[in-house]
Coordinates of C-alpha atoms in Angstrom, one line a residue:
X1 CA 8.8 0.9 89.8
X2 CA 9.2 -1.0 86.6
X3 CA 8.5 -4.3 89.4
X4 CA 5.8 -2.4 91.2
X5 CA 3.9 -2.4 87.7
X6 CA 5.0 -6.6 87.0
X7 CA 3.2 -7.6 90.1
X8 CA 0.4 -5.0 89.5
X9 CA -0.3 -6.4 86.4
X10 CA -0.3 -10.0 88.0
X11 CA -3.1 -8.8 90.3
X12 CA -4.7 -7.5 87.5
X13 CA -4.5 -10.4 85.6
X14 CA -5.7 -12.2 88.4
X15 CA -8.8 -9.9 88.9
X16 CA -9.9 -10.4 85.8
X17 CA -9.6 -14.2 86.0
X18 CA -12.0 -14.0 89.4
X19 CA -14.6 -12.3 87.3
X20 CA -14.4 -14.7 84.3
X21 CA -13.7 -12.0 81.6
X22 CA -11.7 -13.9 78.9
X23 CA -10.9 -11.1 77.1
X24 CA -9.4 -9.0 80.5
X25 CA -5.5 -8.1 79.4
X26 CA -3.0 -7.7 82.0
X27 CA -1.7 -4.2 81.7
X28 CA -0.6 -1.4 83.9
X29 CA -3.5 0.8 82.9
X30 CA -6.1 -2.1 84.2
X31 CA -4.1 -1.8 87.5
X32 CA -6.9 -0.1 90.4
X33 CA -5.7 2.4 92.9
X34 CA -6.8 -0.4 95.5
X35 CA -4.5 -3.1 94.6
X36 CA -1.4 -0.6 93.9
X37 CA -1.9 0.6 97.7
X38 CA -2.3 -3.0 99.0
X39 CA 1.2 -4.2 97.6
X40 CA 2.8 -1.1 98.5
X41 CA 1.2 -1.5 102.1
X42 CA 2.3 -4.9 101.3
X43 CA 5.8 -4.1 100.8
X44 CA 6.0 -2.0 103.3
X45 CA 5.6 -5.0 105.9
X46 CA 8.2 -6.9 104.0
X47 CA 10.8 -4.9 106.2
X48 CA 9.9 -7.3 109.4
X49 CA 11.4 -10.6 109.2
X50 CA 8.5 -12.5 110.4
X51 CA 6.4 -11.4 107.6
X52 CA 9.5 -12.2 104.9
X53 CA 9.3 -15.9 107.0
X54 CA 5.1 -16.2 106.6
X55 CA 5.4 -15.1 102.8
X56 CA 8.3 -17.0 102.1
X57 CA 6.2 -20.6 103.7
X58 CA 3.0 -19.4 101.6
X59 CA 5.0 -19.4 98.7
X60 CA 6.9 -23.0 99.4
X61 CA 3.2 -24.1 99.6
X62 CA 2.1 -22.9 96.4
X63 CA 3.2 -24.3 92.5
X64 CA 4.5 -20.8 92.6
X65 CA 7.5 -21.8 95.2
X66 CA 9.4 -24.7 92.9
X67 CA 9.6 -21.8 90.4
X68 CA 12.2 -19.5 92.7
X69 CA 13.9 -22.5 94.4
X70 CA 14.1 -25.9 93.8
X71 CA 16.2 -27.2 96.7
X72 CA 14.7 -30.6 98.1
X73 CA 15.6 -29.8 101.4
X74 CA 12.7 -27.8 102.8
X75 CA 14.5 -25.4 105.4
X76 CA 17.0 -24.8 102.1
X77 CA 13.8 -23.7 100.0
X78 CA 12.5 -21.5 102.7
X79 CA 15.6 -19.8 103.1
X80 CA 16.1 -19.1 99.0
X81 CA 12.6 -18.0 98.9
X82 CA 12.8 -15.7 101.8
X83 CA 16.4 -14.3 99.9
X84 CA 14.6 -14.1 96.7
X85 CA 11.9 -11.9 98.5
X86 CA 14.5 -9.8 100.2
X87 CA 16.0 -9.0 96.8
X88 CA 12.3 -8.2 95.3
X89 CA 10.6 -7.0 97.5
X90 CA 8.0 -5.6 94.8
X91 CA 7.4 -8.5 93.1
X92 CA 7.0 -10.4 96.1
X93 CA 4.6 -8.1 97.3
X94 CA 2.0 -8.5 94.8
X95 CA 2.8 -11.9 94.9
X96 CA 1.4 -11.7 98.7
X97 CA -1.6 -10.1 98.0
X98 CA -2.7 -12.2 94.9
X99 CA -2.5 -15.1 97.5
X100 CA -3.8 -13.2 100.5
X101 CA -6.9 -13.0 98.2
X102 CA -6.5 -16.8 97.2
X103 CA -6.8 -17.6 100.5
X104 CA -9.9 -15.2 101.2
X105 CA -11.7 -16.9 98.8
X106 CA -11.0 -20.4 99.1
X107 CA -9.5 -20.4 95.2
X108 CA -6.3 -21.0 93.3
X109 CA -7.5 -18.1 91.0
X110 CA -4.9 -15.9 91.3
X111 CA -2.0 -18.7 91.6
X112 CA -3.0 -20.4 88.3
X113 CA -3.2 -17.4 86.8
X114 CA 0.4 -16.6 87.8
X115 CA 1.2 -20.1 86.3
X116 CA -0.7 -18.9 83.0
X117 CA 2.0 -15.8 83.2
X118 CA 4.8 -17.6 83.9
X119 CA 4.2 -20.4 81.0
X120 CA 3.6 -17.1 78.7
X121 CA 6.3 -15.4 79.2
X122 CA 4.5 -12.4 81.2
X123 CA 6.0 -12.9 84.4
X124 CA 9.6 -12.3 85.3
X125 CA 11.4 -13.9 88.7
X126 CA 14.2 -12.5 87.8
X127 CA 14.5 -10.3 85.3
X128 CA 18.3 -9.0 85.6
X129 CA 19.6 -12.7 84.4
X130 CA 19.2 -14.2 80.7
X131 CA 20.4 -17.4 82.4
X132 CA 17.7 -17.1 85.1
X133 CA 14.4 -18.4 85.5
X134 CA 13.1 -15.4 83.3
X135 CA 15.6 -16.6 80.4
X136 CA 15.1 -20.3 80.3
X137 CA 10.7 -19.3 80.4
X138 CA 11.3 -17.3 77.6
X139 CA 13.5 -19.6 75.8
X140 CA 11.1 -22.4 76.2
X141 CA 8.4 -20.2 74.6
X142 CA 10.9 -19.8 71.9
X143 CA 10.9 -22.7 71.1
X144 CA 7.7 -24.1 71.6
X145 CA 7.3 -21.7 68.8
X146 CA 9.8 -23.0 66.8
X147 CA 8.6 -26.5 67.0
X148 CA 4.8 -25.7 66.1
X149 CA 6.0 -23.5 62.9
X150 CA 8.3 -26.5 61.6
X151 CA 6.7 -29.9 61.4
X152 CA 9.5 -30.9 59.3
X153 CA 12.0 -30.5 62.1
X154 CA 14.7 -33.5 62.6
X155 CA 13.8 -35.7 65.5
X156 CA 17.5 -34.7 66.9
X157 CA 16.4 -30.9 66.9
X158 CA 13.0 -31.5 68.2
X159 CA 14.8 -33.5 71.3
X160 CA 17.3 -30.8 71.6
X161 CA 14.7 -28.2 71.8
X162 CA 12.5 -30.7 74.2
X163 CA 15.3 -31.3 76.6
X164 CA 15.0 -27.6 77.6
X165 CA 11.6 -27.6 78.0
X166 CA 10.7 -29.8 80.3
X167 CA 14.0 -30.4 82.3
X168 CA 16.0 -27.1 81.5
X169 CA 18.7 -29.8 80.1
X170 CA 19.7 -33.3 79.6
X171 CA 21.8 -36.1 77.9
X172 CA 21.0 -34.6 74.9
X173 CA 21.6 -30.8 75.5
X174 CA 24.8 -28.3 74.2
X175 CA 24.8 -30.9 71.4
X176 CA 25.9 -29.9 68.2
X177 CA 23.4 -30.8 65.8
X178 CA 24.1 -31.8 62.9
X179 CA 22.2 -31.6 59.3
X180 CA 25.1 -33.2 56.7
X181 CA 25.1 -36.8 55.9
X182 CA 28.8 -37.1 56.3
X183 CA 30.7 -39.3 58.6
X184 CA 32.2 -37.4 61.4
X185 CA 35.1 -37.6 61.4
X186 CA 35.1 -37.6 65.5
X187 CA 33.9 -33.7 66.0
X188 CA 30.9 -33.6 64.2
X189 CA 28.3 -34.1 66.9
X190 CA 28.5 -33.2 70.7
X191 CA 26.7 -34.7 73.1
X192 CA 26.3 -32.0 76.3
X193 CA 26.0 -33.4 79.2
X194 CA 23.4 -31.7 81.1
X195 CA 21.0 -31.9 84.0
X196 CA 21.4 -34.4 86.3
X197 CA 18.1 -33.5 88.4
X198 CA 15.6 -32.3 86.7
X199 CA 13.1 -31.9 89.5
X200 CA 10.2 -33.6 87.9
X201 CA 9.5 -35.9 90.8
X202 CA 9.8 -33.1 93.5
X203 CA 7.4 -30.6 91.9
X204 CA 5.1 -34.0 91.2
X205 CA 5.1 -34.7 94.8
X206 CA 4.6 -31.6 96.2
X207 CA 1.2 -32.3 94.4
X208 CA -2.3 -33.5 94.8
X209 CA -1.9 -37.3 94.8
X210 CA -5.3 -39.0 94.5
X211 CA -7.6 -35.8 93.3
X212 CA -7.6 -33.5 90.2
X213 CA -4.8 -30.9 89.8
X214 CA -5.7 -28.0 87.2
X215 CA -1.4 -27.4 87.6
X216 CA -1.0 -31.0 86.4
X217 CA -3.9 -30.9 84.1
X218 CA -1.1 -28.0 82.2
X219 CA 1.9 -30.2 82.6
X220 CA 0.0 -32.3 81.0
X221 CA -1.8 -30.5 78.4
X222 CA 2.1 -28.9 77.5
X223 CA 3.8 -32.4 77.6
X224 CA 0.9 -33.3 74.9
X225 CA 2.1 -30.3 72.8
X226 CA 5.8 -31.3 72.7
X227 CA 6.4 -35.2 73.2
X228 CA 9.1 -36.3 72.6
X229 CA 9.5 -38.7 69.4
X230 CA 7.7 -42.2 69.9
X231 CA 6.1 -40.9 73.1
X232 CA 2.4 -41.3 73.1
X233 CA -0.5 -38.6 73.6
X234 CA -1.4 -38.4 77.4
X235 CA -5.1 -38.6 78.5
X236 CA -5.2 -34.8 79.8
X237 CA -6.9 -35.9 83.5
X238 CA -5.4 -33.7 85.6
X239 CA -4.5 -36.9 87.8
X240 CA -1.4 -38.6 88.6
X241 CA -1.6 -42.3 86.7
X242 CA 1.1 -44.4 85.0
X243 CA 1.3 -42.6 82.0
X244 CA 2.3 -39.3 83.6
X245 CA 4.7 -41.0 85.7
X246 CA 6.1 -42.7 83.3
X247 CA 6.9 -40.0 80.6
X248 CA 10.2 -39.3 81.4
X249 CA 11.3 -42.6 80.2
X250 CA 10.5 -41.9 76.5
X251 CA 13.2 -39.0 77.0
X252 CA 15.6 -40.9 78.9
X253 CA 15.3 -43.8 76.1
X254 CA 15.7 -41.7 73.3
X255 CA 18.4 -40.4 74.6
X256 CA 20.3 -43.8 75.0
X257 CA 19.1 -44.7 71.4
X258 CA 20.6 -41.1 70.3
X259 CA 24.0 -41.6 72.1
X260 CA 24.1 -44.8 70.9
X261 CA 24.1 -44.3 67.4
X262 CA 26.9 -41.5 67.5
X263 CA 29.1 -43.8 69.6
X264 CA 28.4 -46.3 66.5
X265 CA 29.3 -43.8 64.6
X266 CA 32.9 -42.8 66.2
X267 CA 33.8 -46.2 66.6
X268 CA 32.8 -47.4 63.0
X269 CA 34.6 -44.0 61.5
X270 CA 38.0 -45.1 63.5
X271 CA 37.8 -48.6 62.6
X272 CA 37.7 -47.6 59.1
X273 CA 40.4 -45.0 59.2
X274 CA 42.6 -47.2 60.6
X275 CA 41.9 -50.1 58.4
X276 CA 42.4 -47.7 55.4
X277 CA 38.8 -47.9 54.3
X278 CA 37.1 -43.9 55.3
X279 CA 37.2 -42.7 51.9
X280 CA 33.8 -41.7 50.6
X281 CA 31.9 -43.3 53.3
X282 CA 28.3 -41.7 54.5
X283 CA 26.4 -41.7 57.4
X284 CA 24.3 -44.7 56.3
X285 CA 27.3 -46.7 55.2
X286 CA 28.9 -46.4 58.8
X287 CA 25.3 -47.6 60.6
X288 CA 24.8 -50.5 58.2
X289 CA 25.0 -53.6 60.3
X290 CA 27.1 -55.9 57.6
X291 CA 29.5 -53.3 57.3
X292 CA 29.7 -52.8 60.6
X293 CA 30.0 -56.3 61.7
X294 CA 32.6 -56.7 58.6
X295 CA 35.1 -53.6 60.0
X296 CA 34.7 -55.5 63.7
X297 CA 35.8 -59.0 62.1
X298 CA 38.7 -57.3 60.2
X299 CA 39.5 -54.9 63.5
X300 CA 40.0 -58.1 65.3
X301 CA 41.5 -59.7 62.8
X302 CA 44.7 -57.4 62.8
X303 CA 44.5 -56.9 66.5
X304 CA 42.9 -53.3 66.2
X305 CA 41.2 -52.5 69.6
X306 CA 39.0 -49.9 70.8
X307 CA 40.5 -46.8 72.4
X308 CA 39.4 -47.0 76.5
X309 CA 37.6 -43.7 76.1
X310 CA 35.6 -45.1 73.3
X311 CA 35.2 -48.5 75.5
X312 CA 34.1 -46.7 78.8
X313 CA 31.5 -44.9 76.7
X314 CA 29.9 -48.3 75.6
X315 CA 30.4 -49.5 78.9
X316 CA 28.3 -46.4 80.4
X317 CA 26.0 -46.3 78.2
X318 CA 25.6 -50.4 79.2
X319 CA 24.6 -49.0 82.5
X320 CA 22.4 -46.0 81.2
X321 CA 20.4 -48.7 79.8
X322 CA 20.1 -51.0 82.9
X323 CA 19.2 -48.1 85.0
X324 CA 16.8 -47.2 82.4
X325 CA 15.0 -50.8 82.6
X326 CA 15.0 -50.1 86.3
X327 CA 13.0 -46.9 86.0
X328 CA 10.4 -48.4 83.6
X329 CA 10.5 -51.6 86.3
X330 CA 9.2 -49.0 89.1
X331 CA 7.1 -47.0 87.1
X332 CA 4.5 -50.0 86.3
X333 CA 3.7 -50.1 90.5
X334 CA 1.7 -46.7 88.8
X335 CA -0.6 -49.0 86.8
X336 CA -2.1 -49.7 89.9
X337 CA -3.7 -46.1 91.3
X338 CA -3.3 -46.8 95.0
X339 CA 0.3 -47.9 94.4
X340 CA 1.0 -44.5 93.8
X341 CA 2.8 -42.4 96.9
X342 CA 5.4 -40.5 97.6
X343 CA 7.7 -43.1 98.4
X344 CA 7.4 -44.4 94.9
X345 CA 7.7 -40.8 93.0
X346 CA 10.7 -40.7 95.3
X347 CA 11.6 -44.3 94.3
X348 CA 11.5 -43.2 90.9
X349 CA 13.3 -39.8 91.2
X350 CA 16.2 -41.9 92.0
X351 CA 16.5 -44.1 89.1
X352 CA 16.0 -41.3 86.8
X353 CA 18.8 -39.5 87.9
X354 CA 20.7 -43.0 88.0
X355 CA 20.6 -43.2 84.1
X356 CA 21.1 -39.6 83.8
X357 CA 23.8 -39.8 85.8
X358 CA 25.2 -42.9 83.1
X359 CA 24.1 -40.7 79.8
X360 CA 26.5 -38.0 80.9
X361 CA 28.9 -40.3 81.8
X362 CA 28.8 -41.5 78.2
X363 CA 28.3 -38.4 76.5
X364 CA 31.4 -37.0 78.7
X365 CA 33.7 -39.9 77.7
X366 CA 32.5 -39.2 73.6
X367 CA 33.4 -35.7 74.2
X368 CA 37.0 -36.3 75.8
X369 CA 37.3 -39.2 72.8
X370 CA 36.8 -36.2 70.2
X371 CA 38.5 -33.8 72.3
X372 CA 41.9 -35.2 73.5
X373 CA 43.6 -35.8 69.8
X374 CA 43.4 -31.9 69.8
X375 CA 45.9 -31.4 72.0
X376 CA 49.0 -29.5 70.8
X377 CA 46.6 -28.6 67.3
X378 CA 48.6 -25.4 67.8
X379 CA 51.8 -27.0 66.7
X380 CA 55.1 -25.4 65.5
X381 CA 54.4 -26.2 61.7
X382 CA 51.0 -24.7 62.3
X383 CA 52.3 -21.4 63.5
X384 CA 54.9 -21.8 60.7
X385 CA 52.3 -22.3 58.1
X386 CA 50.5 -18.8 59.6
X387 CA 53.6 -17.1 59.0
X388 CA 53.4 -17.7 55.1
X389 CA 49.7 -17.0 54.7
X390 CA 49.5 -13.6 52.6
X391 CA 48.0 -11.8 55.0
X392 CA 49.1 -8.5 57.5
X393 CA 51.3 -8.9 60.2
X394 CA 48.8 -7.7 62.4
X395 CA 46.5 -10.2 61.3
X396 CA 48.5 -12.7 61.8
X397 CA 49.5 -12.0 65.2
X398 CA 45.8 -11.5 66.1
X399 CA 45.1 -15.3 64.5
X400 CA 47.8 -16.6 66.4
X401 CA 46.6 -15.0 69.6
X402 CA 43.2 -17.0 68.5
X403 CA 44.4 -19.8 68.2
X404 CA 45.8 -19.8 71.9
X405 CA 42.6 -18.9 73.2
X406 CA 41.3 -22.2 71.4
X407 CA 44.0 -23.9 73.4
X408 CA 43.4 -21.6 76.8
X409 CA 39.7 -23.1 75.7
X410 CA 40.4 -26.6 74.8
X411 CA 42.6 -27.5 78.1
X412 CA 39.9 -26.0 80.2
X413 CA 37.1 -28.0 78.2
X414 CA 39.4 -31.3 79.1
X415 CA 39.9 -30.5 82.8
X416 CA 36.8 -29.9 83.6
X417 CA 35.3 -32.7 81.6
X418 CA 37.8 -35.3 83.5
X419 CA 36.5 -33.7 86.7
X420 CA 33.1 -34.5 86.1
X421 CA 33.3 -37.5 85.3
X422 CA 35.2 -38.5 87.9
X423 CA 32.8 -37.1 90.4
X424 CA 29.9 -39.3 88.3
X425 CA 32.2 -42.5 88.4
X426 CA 32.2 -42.2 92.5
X427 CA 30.3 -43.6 95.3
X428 CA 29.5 -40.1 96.5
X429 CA 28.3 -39.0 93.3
X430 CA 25.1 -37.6 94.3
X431 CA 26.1 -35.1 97.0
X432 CA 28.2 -33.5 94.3
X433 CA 25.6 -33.0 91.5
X434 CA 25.5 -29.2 92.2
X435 CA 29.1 -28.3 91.8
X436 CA 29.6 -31.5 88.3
X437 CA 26.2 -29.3 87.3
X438 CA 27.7 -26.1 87.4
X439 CA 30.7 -27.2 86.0
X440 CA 28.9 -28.3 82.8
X441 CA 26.4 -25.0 82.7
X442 CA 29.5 -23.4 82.9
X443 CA 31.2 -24.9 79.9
X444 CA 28.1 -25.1 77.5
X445 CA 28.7 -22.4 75.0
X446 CA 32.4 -23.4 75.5
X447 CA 31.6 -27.0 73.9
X448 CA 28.8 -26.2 71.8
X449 CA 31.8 -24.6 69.5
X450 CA 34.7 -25.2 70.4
X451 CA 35.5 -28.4 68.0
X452 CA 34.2 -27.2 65.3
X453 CA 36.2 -23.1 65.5
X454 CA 39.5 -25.3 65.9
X455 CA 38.7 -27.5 62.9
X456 CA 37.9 -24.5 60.7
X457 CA 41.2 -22.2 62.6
X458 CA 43.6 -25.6 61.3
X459 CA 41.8 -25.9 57.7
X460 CA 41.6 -22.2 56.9
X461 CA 45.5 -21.6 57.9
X462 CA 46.4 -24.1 55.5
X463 CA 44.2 -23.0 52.3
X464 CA 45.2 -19.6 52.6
X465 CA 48.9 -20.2 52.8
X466 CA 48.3 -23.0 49.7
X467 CA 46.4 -20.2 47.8
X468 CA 49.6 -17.9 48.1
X469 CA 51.3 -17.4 44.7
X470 CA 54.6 -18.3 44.4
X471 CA 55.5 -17.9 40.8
X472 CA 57.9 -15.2 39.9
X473 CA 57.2 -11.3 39.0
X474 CA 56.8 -11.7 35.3
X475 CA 54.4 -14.8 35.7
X476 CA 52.3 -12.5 38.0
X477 CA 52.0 -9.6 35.4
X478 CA 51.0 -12.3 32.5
X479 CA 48.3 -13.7 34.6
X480 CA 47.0 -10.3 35.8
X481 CA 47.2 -9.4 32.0
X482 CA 44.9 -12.8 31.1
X483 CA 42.8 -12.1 34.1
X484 CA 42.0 -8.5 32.9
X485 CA 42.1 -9.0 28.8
X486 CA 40.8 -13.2 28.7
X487 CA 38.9 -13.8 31.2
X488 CA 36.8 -16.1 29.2
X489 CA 39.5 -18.1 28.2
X490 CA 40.0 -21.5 30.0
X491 CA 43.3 -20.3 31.6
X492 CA 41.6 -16.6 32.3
X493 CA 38.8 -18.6 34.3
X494 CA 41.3 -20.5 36.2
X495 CA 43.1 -17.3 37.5
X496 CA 39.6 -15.4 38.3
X497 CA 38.5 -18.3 40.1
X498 CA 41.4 -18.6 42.1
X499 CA 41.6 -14.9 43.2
X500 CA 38.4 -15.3 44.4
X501 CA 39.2 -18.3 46.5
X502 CA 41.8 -16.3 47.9
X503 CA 40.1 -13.2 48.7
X504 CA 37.3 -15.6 50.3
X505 CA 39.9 -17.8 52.6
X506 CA 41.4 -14.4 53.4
X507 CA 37.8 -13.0 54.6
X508 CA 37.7 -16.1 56.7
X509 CA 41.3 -15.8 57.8
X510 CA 40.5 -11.9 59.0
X511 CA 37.1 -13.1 60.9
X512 CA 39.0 -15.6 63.0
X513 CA 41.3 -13.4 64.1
X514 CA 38.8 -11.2 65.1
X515 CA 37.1 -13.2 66.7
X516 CA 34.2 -13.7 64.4
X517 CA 34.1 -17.6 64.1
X518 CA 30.4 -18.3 63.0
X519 CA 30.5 -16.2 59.8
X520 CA 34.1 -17.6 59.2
X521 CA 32.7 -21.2 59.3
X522 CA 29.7 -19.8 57.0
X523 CA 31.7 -18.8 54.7
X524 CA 34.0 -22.0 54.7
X525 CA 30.8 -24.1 54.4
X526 CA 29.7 -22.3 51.4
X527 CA 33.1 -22.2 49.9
X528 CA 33.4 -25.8 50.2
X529 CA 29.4 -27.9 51.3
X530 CA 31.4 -31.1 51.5
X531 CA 34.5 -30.5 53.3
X532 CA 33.0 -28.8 56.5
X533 CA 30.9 -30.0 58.9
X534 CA 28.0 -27.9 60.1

């Protein structure tokens, strides 16, 4: 029933569109008896497969269609839609009659109303999944939220948030972002690899290609609302020109430029490690170009190369950028209006998912370059250290237990990340975008944390087992005695200091073993701002 009343509401909200009230509110009570016994007469038909196959082509027609499938292959999108109909049959039917009415009346009323719902949040295609449809809308409203209240958002986090807007994901999604001006060491940023196809083209061409579209008019009007950083305003037409067509190049760029500078980044950091020079360096110190050029000469010098990882990451990202030029090469056939066709939206569909396909290449080989040095982190002198932290037997065995899970974690992270990029690196590459895609989905909250819960799982094993005292019994009654009776005194402020260290790195010690890593790291970043990463 609780669907019955989501696509009453629709028709409602479509009803009052038709009769130009602004201030009409889709609610149940708004609902007429009419339209309630039309989509259940509605439904009712939806038992007879003919009438699941007409709604299911009406809706492939529509703006509404790209919404439940996405498939480029049109008897593929047919048959999701006609699933997707079969599973909601309530939903579908007042989607029927809203365009039953549509079609009456020669109008889009009632389908860009539905479009209005969808952007708003008011509209649910599937409401039983968070990682649905439903999910990402709501998500995107989120954060379109988000991004008006904060002007003073970094351009990283205002990318991150943009990536899932307007393409679910991309180069520059799952990443870690971070806000300290420390150098990495490798594990303070993650690039997430992420859509491959975003579908921008397909929903594009499905389109009005010479005349006005109001749908465009809103991709354009929302694009306005949340450019990404450099990219310029669009002339809200509600036509297809250059500048539309060339917008996604602005993400794909920033993207290269973002990648680019992290990869400077890792390299410069292990450059200077292994020259003996990464003490007290900072995040501008690493980027400046002498110094950079100056730990190259010296690297060279002593016959210090790159690791192949960190190579093949340049070398993608080499070919992120050339693929990238390629793009902005076809786009500028747009500057000329009858240039524009499907063949060339097609045309450039291709070359965008060409440089996506490079930018997770690179951000892949960055991860693995962070990721493989933390094999075997669980070592015998770790577990041995964990044995002397002052803490309950229980808890240890429950932090030990965590810590295999990181492994468990980590190994399945690696795998998965040497699959994809193997797939990426082939000549078949694009017939296996759907599987490499949900091999990444699957992984994102896995690598979003992951580095960072086995950094803190090593660090806070190691302070708590320092922080045990080892002095003998007497030495331990004369510094509770100071502790209790001269607290002021230098020695007394030493001792209450350091008992609260240690009932703070036990706190942390507890909450990873149960499992409770985000307050753990909280707590270790306010114990100690310039040791952890956030």
């Amino acid at each position: 029933m609780k669907l019955l009343a989501a696509a009453l509401v629709l028709a409602a909200l479509a009803a009052g569109q038709m009769d130009n009230r602004p201030d009409a509110r889709a609610t149940s009570s708004s609902v007429a008896p009419d339209d309630a016994q039309a989509v259940a007469d509605y439904k009712a038909r939806l038992s007879d497969d003919s009438a699941v196959a007409a709604l299911a082509q009406r809706l492939a027609q529509s703006s509404l269609g790209a919404q439940i499938s996405d498939n480029p292959d049109q008897a593929g999108r047919l048959a999701d839609i006609a699933a997707w109909i079969r599973a909601n049959p309530d939903q579908a039917a007042g989607l029927g009659v809203g365009l039953a009415r549509d079609d009456a009346s020669g109008t889009h009323q009632f389908e860009n109303a539905m479009d209005g719902a969808i952007q708003q949040g008011r509209f649910v295609f599937n409401p039983a999944s968070k990682n649905g449809l439903y999910g990402r809308l709501r998500k995107t409203s989120l954060d379109s939220r988000l991004m008006t209240r904060d002007a003073g958002m970094k351009d990283e986090e205002r990318a991150e948030i943009l990536s899932r807007i307007f393409e679910g994901k991309n180069g520059a999604s799952n990443r870690i972002i971070t806000r300290n001006e420390q150098p990495p060491p490798p594990g303070a940023s993650s690039s997430g690899p992420g859509v491959l196809d975003s579908g921008y083209y397909d929903r594009l061409g499905r389109g009005n290609l010479r005349g006005y579209s109001p749908q465009l008019q809103a991709l354009q009007s929302a694009l306005n609302r949340r450019r990404p950083p450099g990219a310029p305003p669009l002339i809200e037409t509600g036509r297809l020109d250059y500048a539309t067509l060339s917008y996604p190049g602005w993400g794909l760029r920033y993207d290269i430029a973002n990648l680019e500078q992290r990869l400077r980044l890792e390299r410069n950091y292990a450059l200077a490690r292994a020259l003996g020079q990464a003490q007290g360096l900072t995040r501008d110190k690493l980027l400046d170009d002498a110094f950079e050029a100056g730990l190259l000469a010296q690297a060279k010098a002593r016959g210090i190369a790159l690791s192949a990882r960190a190579a093949a990451g340049l070398a993608d990202l080499e070919q992120a950028a050339a693929a990238t030029r390629a793009f902005d090469s076809a786009a500028r056939a747009a500057k000329s209006p009858s240039r524009i066709s499907r063949r060339l939206l097609k045309t450039l569909g291709q070359r965008q998912k060409e440089a996506a396909r490079w930018i997770t290449a690179a951000s892949l080989e960055e991860e693995l370059e962070r990721l493989d040095p933390m094999e075997g982190f669980l070592s015998p002198e770790l577990l041995a250290v964990i044995d002397r932290c002052p803490a309950a037997p229980h808890d240890r065995d429950e932090y030990r237990r965590r810590g295999q899970d990181y492994e468990a974690g980590l190994e399945r992270l690696r795998q998965d990340d040497k699959a994809a990029l193997a797939g990426l690196e082939s000549d078949g590459w694009a017939a296996q975008v759907a599987p490499i895609q949900s091999g990444l989905d699957a992984d994102a909250q896995l690598r979003q944390a992951l580095g960072r819960d086995i950094d803190d799982y090593v660090k806070a094993a190691y302070l708590f087992a320092e922080s045990a005292s080892n002095d003998p019994r007497w030495r331990q009654i004369l510094d509770d005695w100071i502790r209790t009776y001269l607290p002021s005194s230098s020695y007394g402020r030493e001792l209450v200091a350091a008992k609260r260290r240690r009932a703070s790195l036990k706190d942390v010690f507890v909450r990873i073993a149960m499992g409770d890593a985000d307050a753990a790291h909280r707590i270790l970043a306010a114990d100690d701002p310039s040791g952890v990463r956030r």
